[in-house]
Amino acid sequence: MSTIKTVLSLTALVCSVGVNACTSVGFSGTSAEGGGTLIAKNRDAPFTGYQRLSVFHPKGKYAYVALMYGNDEHTKVYPYISAGTNEAGLTVVVNDASSNLPDDPNAVETRIMRKILMQYDSVAAVQKDAAKLFGQNDPALYLLSDGKQVANFQAGYDNRYAGRVTAHGTVWNTNYYHLKSVLVDNKMIPDSTKARTAVLKEWLKIKPESVSVGDITRLLASHYNGPLKSISRQYTVAKYMVRHEPDRAPVLMVKETIPTQPYNAYSITLDEKFFQSTHEGPLDNDGRFGLLGSLNRTKTNS
């Protein structure tokens, strides 16, 4: 009986803290230092499985780079996607909703993420098709950016969805619905999500008028509210950030912090040269792109 109680207690703890509790923010125009856009995500997840920064070259579609992950044989062939940026300069990141998740939310989110990355070149184009993309009873929370705008699209149930697009403002997501027309879809908000959201809202109140890469780097590393209720949590396994300055190619910055894999960090200018010079597959330990990739490469005798 004591064993059963222990298992139930641990299960309740896992549910209450929300392991897959990601945090995403986006800024555009006068809200981003130097103009353009800035978007970022902390990916929180169990330490099982794997994650990779990989390049995809779908035939006849936009090429894209994505933070992908998987936990079983199925996803080795069809990996899930947490965040990605395509050759047109469109970035999309996704967070799980805490309430009423489908049986396989990762598959649902990845299907939509892949469609956006392969077929769309701007926030405006996605906004035009928002009902088809987000109004299909596939609950999830998406942030998008291009060089001009950032957007928040929250997909709920019963064909409900809500969107906010801004050329001079801020968008954000944790793991609950906060746009008006989908508030009804909040059925359960874990304590960790409530606490993390409170921290984020407080930061948004006191943030600089124009947010810099340094400001977001510090935000994503913030852990003062404890291992489960901070922006950076004990389950944070990656940080994905894209800075898209006006009239320049976007710059992707990624840190993989999953403790079951070698540490990797990347800073990549996502220009035409990058997509033309990379083959489809993971960028693991590629010294051309990884800040610390060379530390993880297997040494060979010359």
PDB file of C-alpha atoms in Angstrom, residues 71-302:
ATOM      1  CA  ASN A  71      11.229   9.403 -27.884  1.00  0.00           C
ATOM      2  CA  ASP A  72      10.574   6.246 -29.884  1.00  0.00           C
ATOM      3  CA  GLU A  73      11.212   4.424 -33.139  1.00  0.00           C
ATOM      4  CA  HIS A  74       8.388   6.281 -34.871  1.00  0.00           C
ATOM      5  CA  THR A  75       9.877   9.717 -34.288  1.00  0.00           C
ATOM      6  CA  LYS A  76      13.296   8.673 -35.547  1.00  0.00           C
ATOM      7  CA  VAL A  77      11.691   8.668 -38.968  1.00  0.00           C
ATOM      8  CA  TYR A  78       9.163  11.443 -38.364  1.00  0.00           C
ATOM      9  CA  PRO A  79      10.644  13.679 -35.655  1.00  0.00           C
ATOM     10  CA  TYR A  80       8.609  16.111 -33.624  1.00  0.00           C
ATOM     11  CA  ILE A  81       9.344  19.838 -33.988  1.00  0.00           C
ATOM     12  CA  SER A  82       9.566  22.322 -31.120  1.00  0.00           C
ATOM     13  CA  ALA A  83      10.705  25.409 -33.058  1.00  0.00           C
ATOM     14  CA  GLY A  84      11.867  26.194 -36.569  1.00  0.00           C
ATOM     15  CA  THR A  85      12.832  28.866 -39.093  1.00  0.00           C
ATOM     16  CA  ASN A  86      12.515  28.567 -42.860  1.00  0.00           C
ATOM     17  CA  GLU A  87      14.549  30.028 -45.701  1.00  0.00           C
ATOM     18  CA  ALA A  88      11.933  32.769 -46.184  1.00  0.00           C
ATOM     19  CA  GLY A  89      12.731  34.046 -42.679  1.00  0.00           C
ATOM     20  CA  LEU A  90       9.546  32.848 -40.980  1.00  0.00           C
ATOM     21  CA  THR A  91       9.970  31.438 -37.459  1.00  0.00           C
ATOM     22  CA  VAL A  92       7.382  29.433 -35.521  1.00  0.00           C
ATOM     23  CA  VAL A  93       7.592  27.996 -32.000  1.00  0.00           C
ATOM     24  CA  VAL A  94       4.947  25.962 -30.173  1.00  0.00           C
ATOM     25  CA  ASN A  95       3.936  25.346 -26.552  1.00  0.00           C
ATOM     26  CA  ASP A  96       1.592  22.664 -25.244  1.00  0.00           C
ATOM     27  CA  ALA A  97      -1.652  23.840 -23.680  1.00  0.00           C
ATOM     28  CA  SER A  98      -2.143  22.533 -20.133  1.00  0.00           C
ATOM     29  CA  SER A  99      -5.805  21.668 -20.631  1.00  0.00           C
ATOM     30  CA  ASN A 100      -7.434  18.770 -22.489  1.00  0.00           C
ATOM     31  CA  LEU A 101      -4.459  17.751 -24.576  1.00  0.00           C
ATOM     32  CA  PRO A 102      -5.080  15.316 -27.447  1.00  0.00           C
ATOM     33  CA  ASP A 103      -3.669  11.795 -27.202  1.00  0.00           C
ATOM     34  CA  ASP A 104      -0.510  12.763 -29.090  1.00  0.00           C
ATOM     35  CA  PRO A 105      -0.151  16.562 -28.943  1.00  0.00           C
ATOM     36  CA  ASN A 106       3.385  16.442 -30.322  1.00  0.00           C
ATOM     37  CA  ALA A 107       2.226  14.796 -33.550  1.00  0.00           C
ATOM     38  CA  VAL A 108      -0.594  17.319 -33.977  1.00  0.00           C
ATOM     39  CA  GLU A 109       1.717  20.285 -33.358  1.00  0.00           C
ATOM     40  CA  THR A 110       4.426  18.931 -35.643  1.00  0.00           C
ATOM     41  CA  ARG A 111       1.981  18.441 -38.504  1.00  0.00           C
ATOM     42  CA  ILE A 112       0.993  22.114 -38.306  1.00  0.00           C
ATOM     43  CA  MET A 113       4.565  23.298 -37.714  1.00  0.00           C
ATOM     44  CA  ARG A 114       5.820  21.427 -40.778  1.00  0.00           C
ATOM     45  CA  LYS A 115       3.027  22.857 -42.914  1.00  0.00           C
ATOM     46  CA  ILE A 116       3.804  26.421 -41.822  1.00  0.00           C
ATOM     47  CA  LEU A 117       7.558  26.052 -42.291  1.00  0.00           C
ATOM     48  CA  MET A 118       7.269  24.413 -45.712  1.00  0.00           C
ATOM     49  CA  GLN A 119       4.495  26.541 -47.225  1.00  0.00           C
ATOM     50  CA  TYR A 120       4.443  30.042 -45.696  1.00  0.00           C
ATOM     51  CA  ASP A 121       6.799  32.995 -46.071  1.00  0.00           C
ATOM     52  CA  SER A 122       5.388  35.576 -43.650  1.00  0.00           C
ATOM     53  CA  VAL A 123       3.227  36.196 -40.618  1.00  0.00           C
ATOM     54  CA  ALA A 124       0.696  37.919 -42.877  1.00  0.00           C
ATOM     55  CA  ALA A 125       0.358  34.789 -45.021  1.00  0.00           C
ATOM     56  CA  VAL A 126      -0.218  32.631 -41.944  1.00  0.00           C
ATOM     57  CA  GLN A 127      -2.747  35.124 -40.584  1.00  0.00           C
ATOM     58  CA  LYS A 128      -4.703  34.888 -43.839  1.00  0.00           C
ATOM     59  CA  ASP A 129      -5.022  31.106 -43.385  1.00  0.00           C
ATOM     60  CA  ALA A 130      -5.407  31.175 -39.595  1.00  0.00           C
ATOM     61  CA  ALA A 131      -8.803  29.447 -39.559  1.00  0.00           C
ATOM     62  CA  LYS A 132      -7.487  26.538 -41.645  1.00  0.00           C
ATOM     63  CA  LEU A 133      -4.330  26.192 -39.557  1.00  0.00           C
ATOM     64  CA  PHE A 134      -5.534  26.836 -36.017  1.00  0.00           C
ATOM     65  CA  GLY A 135      -9.317  26.358 -36.053  1.00  0.00           C
ATOM     66  CA  GLN A 136      -9.326  22.574 -36.427  1.00  0.00           C
ATOM     67  CA  ASN A 137      -9.747  21.394 -32.807  1.00  0.00           C
ATOM     68  CA  ASP A 138      -5.992  20.814 -32.416  1.00  0.00           C
ATOM     69  CA  PRO A 139      -5.135  22.666 -29.184  1.00  0.00           C
ATOM     70  CA  ALA A 140      -1.705  24.293 -28.987  1.00  0.00           C
ATOM     71  CA  LEU A 141      -0.109  27.709 -28.519  1.00  0.00           C
ATOM     72  CA  TYR A 142       2.009  29.194 -31.325  1.00  0.00           C
ATOM     73  CA  LEU A 143       4.248  32.249 -31.635  1.00  0.00           C
ATOM     74  CA  LEU A 144       5.512  33.387 -35.045  1.00  0.00           C
ATOM     75  CA  SER A 145       7.835  36.057 -36.394  1.00  0.00           C
ATOM     76  CA  ASP A 146       9.252  37.331 -39.660  1.00  0.00           C
ATOM     77  CA  GLY A 147      11.333  40.466 -40.145  1.00  0.00           C
ATOM     78  CA  LYS A 148       8.381  42.799 -39.569  1.00  0.00           C
ATOM     79  CA  GLN A 149       5.771  41.260 -37.268  1.00  0.00           C
ATOM     80  CA  VAL A 150       5.287  38.856 -34.392  1.00  0.00           C
ATOM     81  CA  ALA A 151       2.106  36.895 -33.770  1.00  0.00           C
ATOM     82  CA  ASN A 152       0.394  34.722 -31.197  1.00  0.00           C
ATOM     83  CA  PHE A 153      -2.118  32.114 -32.367  1.00  0.00           C
ATOM     84  CA  GLN A 154      -3.848  30.048 -29.688  1.00  0.00           C
ATOM     85  CA  ALA A 155      -5.688  26.998 -31.031  1.00  0.00           C
ATOM     86  CA  GLY A 156      -8.523  25.701 -28.858  1.00  0.00           C
ATOM     87  CA  TYR A 157     -11.466  23.302 -29.167  1.00  0.00           C
ATOM     88  CA  ASP A 158     -14.742  23.427 -31.103  1.00  0.00           C
ATOM     89  CA  ASN A 159     -12.990  25.248 -33.950  1.00  0.00           C
ATOM     90  CA  ARG A 160     -12.077  28.091 -31.615  1.00  0.00           C
ATOM     91  CA  TYR A 161      -8.836  29.981 -32.058  1.00  0.00           C
ATOM     92  CA  ALA A 162      -7.545  33.439 -31.261  1.00  0.00           C
ATOM     93  CA  GLY A 163      -4.792  35.512 -32.803  1.00  0.00           C
ATOM     94  CA  ARG A 164      -2.820  38.642 -32.114  1.00  0.00           C
ATOM     95  CA  VAL A 165      -0.467  40.143 -34.711  1.00  0.00           C
ATOM     96  CA  THR A 166       1.656  43.227 -34.052  1.00  0.00           C
ATOM     97  CA  ALA A 167       4.350  45.194 -35.873  1.00  0.00           C
ATOM     98  CA  HIS A 168       5.245  47.150 -32.724  1.00  0.00           C
ATOM     99  CA  GLY A 169       4.575  45.107 -29.628  1.00  0.00           C
ATOM    100  CA  THR A 170       4.954  41.982 -27.538  1.00  0.00           C
ATOM    101  CA  VAL A 171       3.495  38.473 -27.656  1.00  0.00           C
ATOM    102  CA  TRP A 172       4.021  35.615 -25.215  1.00  0.00           C
ATOM    103  CA  ASN A 173       2.894  32.129 -24.248  1.00  0.00           C
ATOM    104  CA  THR A 174       3.354  29.793 -21.328  1.00  0.00           C
ATOM    105  CA  ASN A 175       0.889  26.882 -21.211  1.00  0.00           C
ATOM    106  CA  TYR A 176      -2.561  28.372 -20.807  1.00  0.00           C
ATOM    107  CA  TYR A 177      -4.956  30.375 -22.941  1.00  0.00           C
ATOM    108  CA  HIS A 178      -4.860  34.117 -22.300  1.00  0.00           C
ATOM    109  CA  LEU A 179      -6.419  35.528 -25.485  1.00  0.00           C
ATOM    110  CA  LYS A 180     -10.063  36.423 -24.912  1.00  0.00           C
ATOM    111  CA  SER A 181     -11.963  34.154 -27.306  1.00  0.00           C
ATOM    112  CA  VAL A 182     -10.242  30.952 -26.098  1.00  0.00           C
ATOM    113  CA  LEU A 183     -10.258  31.557 -22.336  1.00  0.00           C
ATOM    114  CA  VAL A 184     -13.066  29.002 -22.085  1.00  0.00           C
ATOM    115  CA  ASP A 185     -10.570  26.284 -23.055  1.00  0.00           C
ATOM    116  CA  ASN A 186      -8.676  26.627 -19.773  1.00  0.00           C
ATOM    117  CA  LYS A 187      -9.704  23.561 -17.763  1.00  0.00           C
ATOM    118  CA  MET A 188      -6.560  23.055 -15.684  1.00  0.00           C
ATOM    119  CA  ILE A 189      -3.588  25.331 -15.053  1.00  0.00           C
ATOM    120  CA  PRO A 190      -0.732  23.650 -13.117  1.00  0.00           C
ATOM    121  CA  ASP A 191       0.761  25.530 -10.172  1.00  0.00           C
ATOM    122  CA  SER A 192       4.106  25.721 -11.955  1.00  0.00           C
ATOM    123  CA  THR A 193       2.468  27.392 -14.962  1.00  0.00           C
ATOM    124  CA  LYS A 194       0.702  29.927 -12.744  1.00  0.00           C
ATOM    125  CA  ALA A 195       3.949  30.774 -10.957  1.00  0.00           C
ATOM    126  CA  ARG A 196       6.028  30.944 -14.146  1.00  0.00           C
ATOM    127  CA  THR A 197       3.417  33.119 -15.838  1.00  0.00           C
ATOM    128  CA  ALA A 198       3.436  35.497 -12.868  1.00  0.00           C
ATOM    129  CA  VAL A 199       7.217  35.804 -13.164  1.00  0.00           C
ATOM    130  CA  LEU A 200       6.960  36.494 -16.900  1.00  0.00           C
ATOM    131  CA  LYS A 201       4.201  39.082 -16.488  1.00  0.00           C
ATOM    132  CA  GLU A 202       6.235  40.895 -13.844  1.00  0.00           C
ATOM    133  CA  TRP A 203       9.251  40.957 -16.161  1.00  0.00           C
ATOM    134  CA  LEU A 204       7.107  42.305 -19.005  1.00  0.00           C
ATOM    135  CA  LYS A 205       6.028  45.184 -16.758  1.00  0.00           C
ATOM    136  CA  ILE A 206       9.600  46.268 -16.018  1.00  0.00           C
ATOM    137  CA  LYS A 207      11.385  45.278 -19.248  1.00  0.00           C
ATOM    138  CA  PRO A 208      13.220  47.889 -21.328  1.00  0.00           C
ATOM    139  CA  GLU A 209      11.107  49.742 -23.868  1.00  0.00           C
ATOM    140  CA  SER A 210      13.184  48.081 -26.609  1.00  0.00           C
ATOM    141  CA  VAL A 211      14.292  44.555 -25.740  1.00  0.00           C
ATOM    142  CA  SER A 212      17.742  43.277 -26.760  1.00  0.00           C
ATOM    143  CA  VAL A 213      19.193  39.807 -27.290  1.00  0.00           C
ATOM    144  CA  GLY A 214      20.994  40.230 -23.972  1.00  0.00           C
ATOM    145  CA  ASP A 215      17.726  41.002 -22.185  1.00  0.00           C
ATOM    146  CA  ILE A 216      16.114  37.829 -23.542  1.00  0.00           C
ATOM    147  CA  THR A 217      19.191  35.733 -22.813  1.00  0.00           C
ATOM    148  CA  ARG A 218      18.980  36.784 -19.174  1.00  0.00           C
ATOM    149  CA  LEU A 219      15.218  36.182 -19.087  1.00  0.00           C
ATOM    150  CA  LEU A 220      15.571  32.656 -20.466  1.00  0.00           C
ATOM    151  CA  ALA A 221      18.249  31.932 -17.842  1.00  0.00           C
ATOM    152  CA  SER A 222      16.192  33.304 -14.932  1.00  0.00           C
ATOM    153  CA  HIS A 223      15.900  30.693 -12.176  1.00  0.00           C
ATOM    154  CA  TYR A 224      15.385  32.714  -8.986  1.00  0.00           C
ATOM    155  CA  ASN A 225      11.859  31.338  -8.434  1.00  0.00           C
ATOM    156  CA  GLY A 226      13.098  27.802  -7.861  1.00  0.00           C
ATOM    157  CA  PRO A 227      13.713  24.700 -10.008  1.00  0.00           C
ATOM    158  CA  LEU A 228      10.066  24.188 -11.041  1.00  0.00           C
ATOM    159  CA  LYS A 229       8.476  27.644 -11.120  1.00  0.00           C
ATOM    160  CA  SER A 230      11.117  29.791 -12.834  1.00  0.00           C
ATOM    161  CA  ILE A 231      11.478  30.715 -16.498  1.00  0.00           C
ATOM    162  CA  SER A 232      14.548  28.464 -16.635  1.00  0.00           C
ATOM    163  CA  ARG A 233      13.599  25.219 -14.888  1.00  0.00           C
ATOM    164  CA  GLN A 234      15.295  21.964 -14.043  1.00  0.00           C
ATOM    165  CA  TYR A 235      13.503  20.519 -17.088  1.00  0.00           C
ATOM    166  CA  THR A 236      14.713  23.211 -19.524  1.00  0.00           C
ATOM    167  CA  VAL A 237      16.511  21.270 -22.259  1.00  0.00           C
ATOM    168  CA  ALA A 238      16.996  23.909 -24.978  1.00  0.00           C
ATOM    169  CA  LYS A 239      16.845  27.623 -25.732  1.00  0.00           C
ATOM    170  CA  TYR A 240      15.860  28.769 -29.232  1.00  0.00           C
ATOM    171  CA  MET A 241      16.144  32.439 -30.240  1.00  0.00           C
ATOM    172  CA  VAL A 242      15.954  34.267 -33.574  1.00  0.00           C
ATOM    173  CA  ARG A 243      16.976  37.892 -34.095  1.00  0.00           C
ATOM    174  CA  HIS A 244      15.719  39.308 -37.398  1.00  0.00           C
ATOM    175  CA  GLU A 245      17.001  42.820 -37.998  1.00  0.00           C
ATOM    176  CA  PRO A 246      15.552  44.973 -40.802  1.00  0.00           C
ATOM    177  CA  ASP A 247      16.951  44.140 -44.253  1.00  0.00           C
ATOM    178  CA  ARG A 248      19.171  41.369 -42.888  1.00  0.00           C
ATOM    179  CA  ALA A 249      19.001  37.605 -42.756  1.00  0.00           C
ATOM    180  CA  PRO A 250      17.754  36.221 -39.431  1.00  0.00           C
ATOM    181  CA  VAL A 251      20.315  34.983 -36.921  1.00  0.00           C
ATOM    182  CA  LEU A 252      19.486  31.776 -35.048  1.00  0.00           C
ATOM    183  CA  MET A 253      20.920  31.168 -31.568  1.00  0.00           C
ATOM    184  CA  VAL A 254      20.386  27.772 -29.944  1.00  0.00           C
ATOM    185  CA  LYS A 255      21.650  26.194 -26.747  1.00  0.00           C
ATOM    186  CA  GLU A 256      20.969  22.522 -26.138  1.00  0.00           C
ATOM    187  CA  THR A 257      21.095  21.849 -22.404  1.00  0.00           C
ATOM    188  CA  ILE A 258      19.599  18.365 -22.161  1.00  0.00           C
ATOM    189  CA  PRO A 259      21.863  16.554 -19.642  1.00  0.00           C
ATOM    190  CA  THR A 260      21.665  13.200 -21.423  1.00  0.00           C
ATOM    191  CA  GLN A 261      23.401  14.582 -24.547  1.00  0.00           C
ATOM    192  CA  PRO A 262      26.645  16.508 -25.207  1.00  0.00           C
ATOM    193  CA  TYR A 263      26.252  20.265 -24.792  1.00  0.00           C
ATOM    194  CA  ASN A 264      25.936  22.206 -28.045  1.00  0.00           C
ATOM    195  CA  ALA A 265      25.454  25.879 -28.854  1.00  0.00           C
ATOM    196  CA  TYR A 266      24.886  27.462 -32.239  1.00  0.00           C
ATOM    197  CA  SER A 267      24.882  30.928 -33.787  1.00  0.00           C
ATOM    198  CA  ILE A 268      23.850  30.734 -37.430  1.00  0.00           C
ATOM    199  CA  THR A 269      23.026  33.387 -40.006  1.00  0.00           C
ATOM    200  CA  LEU A 270      20.133  31.832 -41.899  1.00  0.00           C
ATOM    201  CA  ASP A 271      20.941  33.258 -45.305  1.00  0.00           C
ATOM    202  CA  GLU A 272      20.821  31.718 -48.764  1.00  0.00           C
ATOM    203  CA  LYS A 273      24.392  30.457 -48.400  1.00  0.00           C
ATOM    204  CA  PHE A 274      23.511  28.492 -45.270  1.00  0.00           C
ATOM    205  CA  PHE A 275      20.598  26.639 -46.828  1.00  0.00           C
ATOM    206  CA  GLN A 276      22.502  25.978 -50.061  1.00  0.00           C
ATOM    207  CA  SER A 277      25.569  24.631 -48.248  1.00  0.00           C
ATOM    208  CA  THR A 278      23.859  22.291 -45.790  1.00  0.00           C
ATOM    209  CA  HIS A 279      22.564  18.817 -46.461  1.00  0.00           C
ATOM    210  CA  GLU A 280      19.383  17.487 -44.889  1.00  0.00           C
ATOM    211  CA  GLY A 281      20.021  16.110 -41.431  1.00  0.00           C
ATOM    212  CA  PRO A 282      21.289  17.110 -37.968  1.00  0.00           C
ATOM    213  CA  LEU A 283      23.916  19.815 -37.481  1.00  0.00           C
ATOM    214  CA  ASP A 284      25.495  17.988 -34.535  1.00  0.00           C
ATOM    215  CA  ASN A 285      29.070  19.034 -33.966  1.00  0.00           C
ATOM    216  CA  ASP A 286      29.412  20.913 -37.242  1.00  0.00           C
ATOM    217  CA  GLY A 287      32.279  23.292 -36.571  1.00  0.00           C
ATOM    218  CA  ARG A 288      31.030  25.714 -39.208  1.00  0.00           C
ATOM    219  CA  PHE A 289      28.003  26.561 -37.103  1.00  0.00           C
ATOM    220  CA  GLY A 290      28.300  25.319 -33.514  1.00  0.00           C
ATOM    221  CA  LEU A 291      29.876  27.722 -31.034  1.00  0.00           C
ATOM    222  CA  LEU A 292      31.084  24.766 -28.999  1.00  0.00           C
ATOM    223  CA  GLY A 293      30.526  22.013 -31.515  1.00  0.00           C
ATOM    224  CA  SER A 294      34.231  21.334 -31.887  1.00  0.00           C
ATOM    225  CA  LEU A 295      34.416  20.339 -28.213  1.00  0.00           C
ATOM    226  CA  ASN A 296      32.088  17.434 -28.886  1.00  0.00           C
ATOM    227  CA  ARG A 297      33.611  16.127 -32.089  1.00  0.00           C
ATOM    228  CA  THR A 298      35.479  12.834 -32.056  1.00  0.00           C
ATOM    229  CA  LYS A 299      39.171  13.498 -32.610  1.00  0.00           C
ATOM    230  CA  THR A 300      40.911  11.623 -35.398  1.00  0.00           C
ATOM    231  CA  ASN A 301      44.590  11.134 -36.083  1.00  0.00           C
ATOM    232  CA  SER A 302      45.937  13.233 -38.941  1.00  0.00           C
TER     233      SER A 302
END
